[in-house]
Amino acid sequence: DAGITQSPRHKVTETGTPVTLRCHQTENHRYMYWYRQDPGHGLRLIHYSYGVKDTDKGEVSDGYSVSRSKTEDFLLTLESATSSQTSVYFCAGGDFGNTIYFGEGSWLTVV
Amino acid sequence: RKEVEQDPGPFNVPEGATVAFNCTYSNSASQSFFWYRQDCRKEPKLLMSVYSSGNEDGRFTAQLNRASQYISLLIRDSKLSDSATYLCVVNKGRNTDKLIFGTGTRLQVFP
């Protein structure tokens, strides 16, 4: 058990609506990450956080925003969902120089 | 050139076989290396870290070749339960917590 839970695990939403995915950790990891995984691309970093209220962009951050108001929670928001954001989203947590541990994933379909 | 490259496979091997995967990385400043395992529709899980001197964990052996910028994973005495996708993971450069994931190598072990 990596101590990282994601919600919702599955969601179908309509194009143009905002969507928020939640990641909650119980391991006091300083770093938290949001990745998306698509066939042929592997895992790509969307945003990450290196502390409360400290976040930075990853390689595919357009259309996404994040917030981390406390150590335990890292939220990913799709401001206006598009079909290209249909994907599986993984949250992860870890500490500098060490391995990272993943949540079980959130499957998002934008119709 | 991709930052981390892997042969996608699939590698189809019989039980008991030995199989090896290679992964190349482009940033010579990378310092952290890992192998993760991912089962279908599951989250990636750490298989093992890769150390400069090479390391072994049961049937699994990982090697790092800094001069040629590749890491390898050797699996001996393959089991049916080893069937999965193996992800090569490298940090993006010196003193960074950003991890780059390869697209994975799929292994299928058959009876």
Short mmCIF file of N, CA, C and O in Angstrom, two decimals, chain B residues 29-109:
data_model
loop_
_atom_site.label_atom_id
_atom_site.label_comp_id
_atom_site.label_asym_id
_atom_site.label_seq_id
_atom_site.Cartn_x
_atom_site.Cartn_y
_atom_site.Cartn_z
N ALA B 29 23.84 13.83 -17.40
CA ALA B 29 23.84 14.31 -16.02
C ALA B 29 22.86 13.56 -15.13
O ALA B 29 22.81 13.80 -13.93
N SER B 30 22.08 12.67 -15.70
CA SER B 30 21.11 11.91 -14.89
C SER B 30 21.83 11.14 -13.81
O SER B 30 22.92 10.60 -14.03
N GLN B 31 21.18 11.08 -12.63
CA GLN B 31 21.83 10.45 -11.48
C GLN B 31 21.02 9.32 -10.86
O GLN B 31 21.57 8.52 -10.11
N SER B 32 19.72 9.32 -11.11
CA SER B 32 18.86 8.33 -10.48
C SER B 32 18.20 7.47 -11.54
O SER B 32 17.71 7.98 -12.54
N PHE B 33 18.21 6.15 -11.27
CA PHE B 33 17.72 5.20 -12.27
C PHE B 33 16.89 4.13 -11.57
O PHE B 33 17.26 3.66 -10.50
N PHE B 34 15.79 3.78 -12.22
CA PHE B 34 14.89 2.81 -11.61
C PHE B 34 14.27 1.93 -12.68
O PHE B 34 14.15 2.33 -13.84
N TRP B 35 13.81 0.78 -12.26
CA TRP B 35 12.91 -0.04 -13.05
C TRP B 35 11.59 -0.14 -12.29
O TRP B 35 11.57 -0.46 -11.10
N TYR B 36 10.51 0.14 -13.00
CA TYR B 36 9.18 -0.03 -12.46
C TYR B 36 8.48 -1.12 -13.26
O TYR B 36 8.78 -1.35 -14.44
N ARG B 37 7.53 -1.74 -12.64
CA ARG B 37 6.71 -2.76 -13.29
C ARG B 37 5.28 -2.25 -13.30
O ARG B 37 4.79 -1.69 -12.31
N GLN B 38 4.60 -2.47 -14.43
CA GLN B 38 3.20 -2.07 -14.53
C GLN B 38 2.37 -3.19 -15.11
O GLN B 38 2.63 -3.64 -16.23
N ASP B 39 1.39 -3.63 -14.37
CA ASP B 39 0.42 -4.61 -14.87
C ASP B 39 -0.70 -3.87 -15.58
O ASP B 39 -0.94 -2.68 -15.34
N CYS B 40 -1.41 -4.61 -16.43
CA CYS B 40 -2.45 -4.00 -17.26
C CYS B 40 -3.48 -3.28 -16.39
O CYS B 40 -4.03 -3.86 -15.44
N ARG B 41 -3.73 -2.03 -16.68
CA ARG B 41 -4.73 -1.20 -16.01
C ARG B 41 -4.44 -1.01 -14.51
O ARG B 41 -5.35 -0.81 -13.72
N LYS B 42 -3.15 -1.10 -14.18
CA LYS B 42 -2.75 -0.87 -12.80
C LYS B 42 -1.71 0.24 -12.76
O LYS B 42 -1.18 0.65 -13.79
N GLU B 43 -1.41 0.68 -11.55
CA GLU B 43 -0.39 1.71 -11.41
C GLU B 43 1.01 1.12 -11.50
O GLU B 43 1.22 -0.04 -11.17
N PRO B 44 1.99 1.91 -11.93
CA PRO B 44 3.38 1.43 -11.91
C PRO B 44 3.83 1.22 -10.47
O PRO B 44 3.48 1.98 -9.57
N LYS B 45 4.63 0.18 -10.28
CA LYS B 45 5.18 -0.11 -8.96
C LYS B 45 6.69 -0.29 -9.08
O LYS B 45 7.18 -0.90 -10.05
N LEU B 46 7.39 0.21 -8.09
CA LEU B 46 8.84 0.10 -8.11
C LEU B 46 9.27 -1.36 -8.09
O LEU B 46 8.86 -2.14 -7.23
N LEU B 47 10.10 -1.72 -9.05
CA LEU B 47 10.70 -3.05 -9.06
C LEU B 47 12.05 -2.99 -8.35
O LEU B 47 12.32 -3.73 -7.42
N MET B 48 12.90 -2.09 -8.80
CA MET B 48 14.18 -1.91 -8.14
C MET B 48 14.87 -0.64 -8.60
O MET B 48 14.62 -0.15 -9.71
N SER B 49 15.68 -0.09 -7.73
CA SER B 49 16.56 1.01 -8.11
C SER B 49 17.78 0.42 -8.80
O SER B 49 18.06 -0.78 -8.67
N VAL B 50 18.47 1.24 -9.54
CA VAL B 50 19.66 0.78 -10.24
C VAL B 50 20.86 1.56 -9.73
O VAL B 50 20.88 2.80 -9.79
N TYR B 51 21.85 0.84 -9.22
CA TYR B 51 23.02 1.49 -8.64
C TYR B 51 24.21 1.34 -9.58
O TYR B 51 24.28 0.44 -10.42
N SER B 52 25.16 2.22 -9.39
CA SER B 52 26.32 2.28 -10.30
C SER B 52 27.06 0.96 -10.39
O SER B 52 27.55 0.58 -11.45
N SER B 53 27.12 0.26 -9.27
CA SER B 53 27.88 -0.99 -9.23
C SER B 53 27.05 -2.19 -9.67
O SER B 53 27.52 -3.32 -9.68
N GLY B 54 25.79 -1.93 -10.03
CA GLY B 54 24.90 -3.04 -10.36
C GLY B 54 24.30 -3.62 -9.10
O GLY B 54 24.91 -3.56 -8.03
N ASN B 55 23.12 -4.16 -9.19
CA ASN B 55 22.49 -4.73 -8.01
C ASN B 55 21.53 -5.84 -8.40
O ASN B 55 21.05 -5.90 -9.53
N GLU B 56 21.30 -6.70 -7.43
CA GLU B 56 20.51 -7.90 -7.67
C GLU B 56 19.44 -8.00 -6.59
O GLU B 56 19.68 -7.66 -5.43
N ASP B 57 18.28 -8.48 -7.00
CA ASP B 57 17.21 -8.72 -6.04
C ASP B 57 16.53 -10.00 -6.46
O ASP B 57 15.68 -10.01 -7.35
N GLY B 58 16.95 -11.09 -5.86
CA GLY B 58 16.39 -12.39 -6.24
C GLY B 58 16.71 -12.73 -7.68
O GLY B 58 17.88 -12.80 -8.07
N ARG B 59 15.69 -12.91 -8.48
CA ARG B 59 15.90 -13.29 -9.90
C ARG B 59 16.18 -12.09 -10.79
O ARG B 59 16.39 -12.26 -12.00
N PHE B 60 16.16 -10.92 -10.24
CA PHE B 60 16.29 -9.69 -11.02
C PHE B 60 17.67 -9.05 -10.79
O PHE B 60 18.10 -8.89 -9.65
N THR B 61 18.30 -8.67 -11.90
CA THR B 61 19.59 -7.98 -11.83
C THR B 61 19.52 -6.73 -12.68
O THR B 61 19.10 -6.79 -13.83
N ALA B 62 19.96 -5.63 -12.11
CA ALA B 62 19.98 -4.35 -12.84
C ALA B 62 21.42 -3.88 -12.98
O ALA B 62 22.24 -4.06 -12.08
N GLN B 63 21.71 -3.32 -14.14
CA GLN B 63 23.06 -2.81 -14.41
C GLN B 63 22.95 -1.40 -14.97
O GLN B 63 21.99 -1.06 -15.67
N LEU B 64 23.97 -0.61 -14.70
CA LEU B 64 24.05 0.75 -15.23
C LEU B 64 25.37 0.90 -15.97
O LEU B 64 26.43 0.53 -15.44
N ASN B 65 25.31 1.41 -17.17
CA ASN B 65 26.51 1.71 -17.94
C ASN B 65 26.49 3.19 -18.26
O ASN B 65 25.82 3.64 -19.19
N ARG B 66 27.22 3.97 -17.47
CA ARG B 66 27.19 5.43 -17.64
C ARG B 66 27.88 5.86 -18.93
O ARG B 66 27.46 6.80 -19.58
N ALA B 67 28.93 5.17 -19.30
CA ALA B 67 29.67 5.56 -20.50
C ALA B 67 28.79 5.47 -21.74
O ALA B 67 28.84 6.34 -22.61
N SER B 68 27.99 4.42 -21.81
CA SER B 68 27.12 4.23 -22.98
C SER B 68 25.71 4.72 -22.71
O SER B 68 24.85 4.64 -23.59
N GLN B 69 25.46 5.17 -21.49
CA GLN B 69 24.16 5.74 -21.12
C GLN B 69 23.03 4.76 -21.34
O GLN B 69 22.04 5.04 -22.05
N TYR B 70 23.19 3.58 -20.74
CA TYR B 70 22.06 2.66 -20.75
C TYR B 70 21.98 1.91 -19.44
O TYR B 70 22.97 1.77 -18.71
N ILE B 71 20.79 1.45 -19.15
CA ILE B 71 20.58 0.56 -18.02
C ILE B 71 19.92 -0.71 -18.53
O ILE B 71 19.29 -0.70 -19.59
N SER B 72 20.10 -1.77 -17.80
CA SER B 72 19.55 -3.05 -18.22
C SER B 72 18.86 -3.74 -17.06
O SER B 72 19.13 -3.45 -15.88
N LEU B 73 17.97 -4.63 -17.41
CA LEU B 73 17.28 -5.47 -16.43
C LEU B 73 17.32 -6.89 -16.94
O LEU B 73 16.91 -7.16 -18.07
N LEU B 74 17.82 -7.77 -16.10
CA LEU B 74 17.90 -9.19 -16.43
C LEU B 74 16.95 -9.95 -15.51
O LEU B 74 16.99 -9.76 -14.29
N ILE B 75 16.12 -10.77 -16.08
CA ILE B 75 15.21 -11.61 -15.29
C ILE B 75 15.58 -13.06 -15.55
O ILE B 75 15.54 -13.52 -16.71
N ARG B 76 15.94 -13.76 -14.51
CA ARG B 76 16.28 -15.17 -14.63
C ARG B 76 15.09 -16.03 -14.22
O ARG B 76 14.24 -15.61 -13.42
N ASP B 77 15.02 -17.24 -14.75
CA ASP B 77 13.99 -18.21 -14.37
C ASP B 77 12.60 -17.56 -14.40
O ASP B 77 11.88 -17.51 -13.40
N SER B 78 12.22 -17.06 -15.55
CA SER B 78 10.97 -16.32 -15.70
C SER B 78 9.77 -17.09 -15.20
O SER B 78 9.64 -18.30 -15.42
N LYS B 79 8.87 -16.39 -14.54
CA LYS B 79 7.60 -16.95 -14.05
C LYS B 79 6.45 -16.34 -14.84
O LYS B 79 6.56 -15.24 -15.37
N LEU B 80 5.34 -17.07 -14.86
CA LEU B 80 4.15 -16.53 -15.51
C LEU B 80 3.78 -15.17 -14.92
O LEU B 80 3.34 -14.26 -15.63
N SER B 81 3.99 -15.04 -13.62
CA SER B 81 3.64 -13.80 -12.93
C SER B 81 4.55 -12.63 -13.28
O SER B 81 4.27 -11.49 -12.88
N ASP B 82 5.62 -12.88 -14.00
CA ASP B 82 6.48 -11.79 -14.45
C ASP B 82 5.90 -11.06 -15.66
O ASP B 82 6.42 -10.01 -16.06
N SER B 83 4.87 -11.61 -16.26
CA SER B 83 4.25 -10.97 -17.41
C SER B 83 3.72 -9.60 -17.00
O SER B 83 2.89 -9.48 -16.10
N ALA B 84 4.22 -8.57 -17.66
CA ALA B 84 3.91 -7.18 -17.30
C ALA B 84 4.65 -6.28 -18.26
O ALA B 84 5.39 -6.75 -19.14
N THR B 85 4.48 -4.98 -18.07
CA THR B 85 5.28 -4.00 -18.79
C THR B 85 6.31 -3.42 -17.84
O THR B 85 5.99 -3.07 -16.71
N TYR B 86 7.55 -3.34 -18.29
CA TYR B 86 8.65 -2.87 -17.46
C TYR B 86 9.07 -1.48 -17.93
O TYR B 86 9.42 -1.30 -19.10
N LEU B 87 9.01 -0.55 -17.02
CA LEU B 87 9.29 0.84 -17.33
C LEU B 87 10.66 1.25 -16.82
O LEU B 87 11.00 1.04 -15.66
N CYS B 88 11.42 1.82 -17.70
CA CYS B 88 12.73 2.38 -17.35
C CYS B 88 12.51 3.83 -16.92
O CYS B 88 11.78 4.58 -17.61
N VAL B 89 13.11 4.24 -15.82
CA VAL B 89 12.88 5.57 -15.28
C VAL B 89 14.22 6.22 -14.94
O VAL B 89 15.06 5.62 -14.28
N VAL B 90 14.37 7.47 -15.37
CA VAL B 90 15.62 8.19 -15.19
C VAL B 90 15.29 9.60 -14.72
O VAL B 90 14.31 10.19 -15.21
N ASN B 91 16.09 10.14 -13.82
CA ASN B 91 15.80 11.53 -13.47
C ASN B 91 16.33 12.45 -14.56
O ASN B 91 17.23 12.11 -15.32
N LYS B 92 15.74 13.63 -14.64
CA LYS B 92 15.91 14.47 -15.82
C LYS B 92 17.30 15.06 -15.93
O LYS B 92 17.75 15.42 -17.00
N GLY B 93 18.00 15.17 -14.82
CA GLY B 93 19.34 15.74 -14.86
C GLY B 93 19.90 15.85 -13.47
O GLY B 93 19.36 15.27 -12.54
N ARG B 94 20.95 16.57 -13.34
CA ARG B 94 21.59 16.70 -12.04
C ARG B 94 20.68 17.46 -11.08
O ARG B 94 20.10 18.46 -11.42
N ASN B 95 20.59 16.95 -9.87
CA ASN B 95 19.86 17.63 -8.79
C ASN B 95 18.43 18.02 -9.16
O ASN B 95 18.00 19.14 -8.91
N THR B 96 17.74 17.11 -9.79
CA THR B 96 16.34 17.37 -10.06
C THR B 96 15.51 16.17 -9.65
O THR B 96 15.96 15.03 -9.73
N ASP B 97 14.31 16.47 -9.20
CA ASP B 97 13.40 15.43 -8.78
C ASP B 97 12.47 15.00 -9.91
O ASP B 97 11.62 14.15 -9.71
N LYS B 98 12.59 15.59 -11.07
CA LYS B 98 11.72 15.21 -12.18
C LYS B 98 12.19 13.90 -12.77
O LYS B 98 13.36 13.74 -13.13
N LEU B 99 11.25 12.97 -12.87
CA LEU B 99 11.57 11.66 -13.42
C LEU B 99 10.98 11.53 -14.82
O LEU B 99 9.86 11.96 -15.07
N ILE B 100 11.75 10.93 -15.70
CA ILE B 100 11.30 10.67 -17.06
C ILE B 100 11.08 9.18 -17.21
O ILE B 100 11.97 8.38 -16.89
N PHE B 101 9.91 8.82 -17.70
CA PHE B 101 9.56 7.41 -17.85
C PHE B 101 9.69 6.99 -19.32
O PHE B 101 9.23 7.70 -20.21
N GLY B 102 10.27 5.84 -19.54
CA GLY B 102 10.21 5.24 -20.86
C GLY B 102 8.80 4.72 -21.12
O GLY B 102 7.98 4.63 -20.21
N THR B 103 8.53 4.38 -22.37
CA THR B 103 7.19 3.90 -22.72
C THR B 103 6.99 2.44 -22.35
O THR B 103 5.87 1.94 -22.44
N GLY B 104 8.04 1.79 -21.94
CA GLY B 104 7.89 0.44 -21.41
C GLY B 104 8.20 -0.66 -22.40
O GLY B 104 8.07 -0.50 -23.62
N THR B 105 8.61 -1.79 -21.84
CA THR B 105 8.85 -3.02 -22.60
C THR B 105 7.90 -4.08 -22.07
O THR B 105 7.87 -4.35 -20.87
N ARG B 106 7.13 -4.63 -22.98
CA ARG B 106 6.13 -5.62 -22.55
C ARG B 106 6.74 -7.02 -22.57
O ARG B 106 7.36 -7.43 -23.55
N LEU B 107 6.55 -7.73 -21.48
CA LEU B 107 7.01 -9.12 -21.35
C LEU B 107 5.80 -10.03 -21.19
O LEU B 107 4.93 -9.77 -20.36
N GLN B 108 5.79 -11.10 -21.98
CA GLN B 108 4.76 -12.13 -21.85
C GLN B 108 5.47 -13.46 -21.65
O GLN B 108 6.24 -13.90 -22.51
N VAL B 109 5.24 -14.07 -20.51
CA VAL B 109 5.82 -15.38 -20.21
C VAL B 109 4.74 -16.43 -20.43
O VAL B 109 3.64 -16.32 -19.88
#
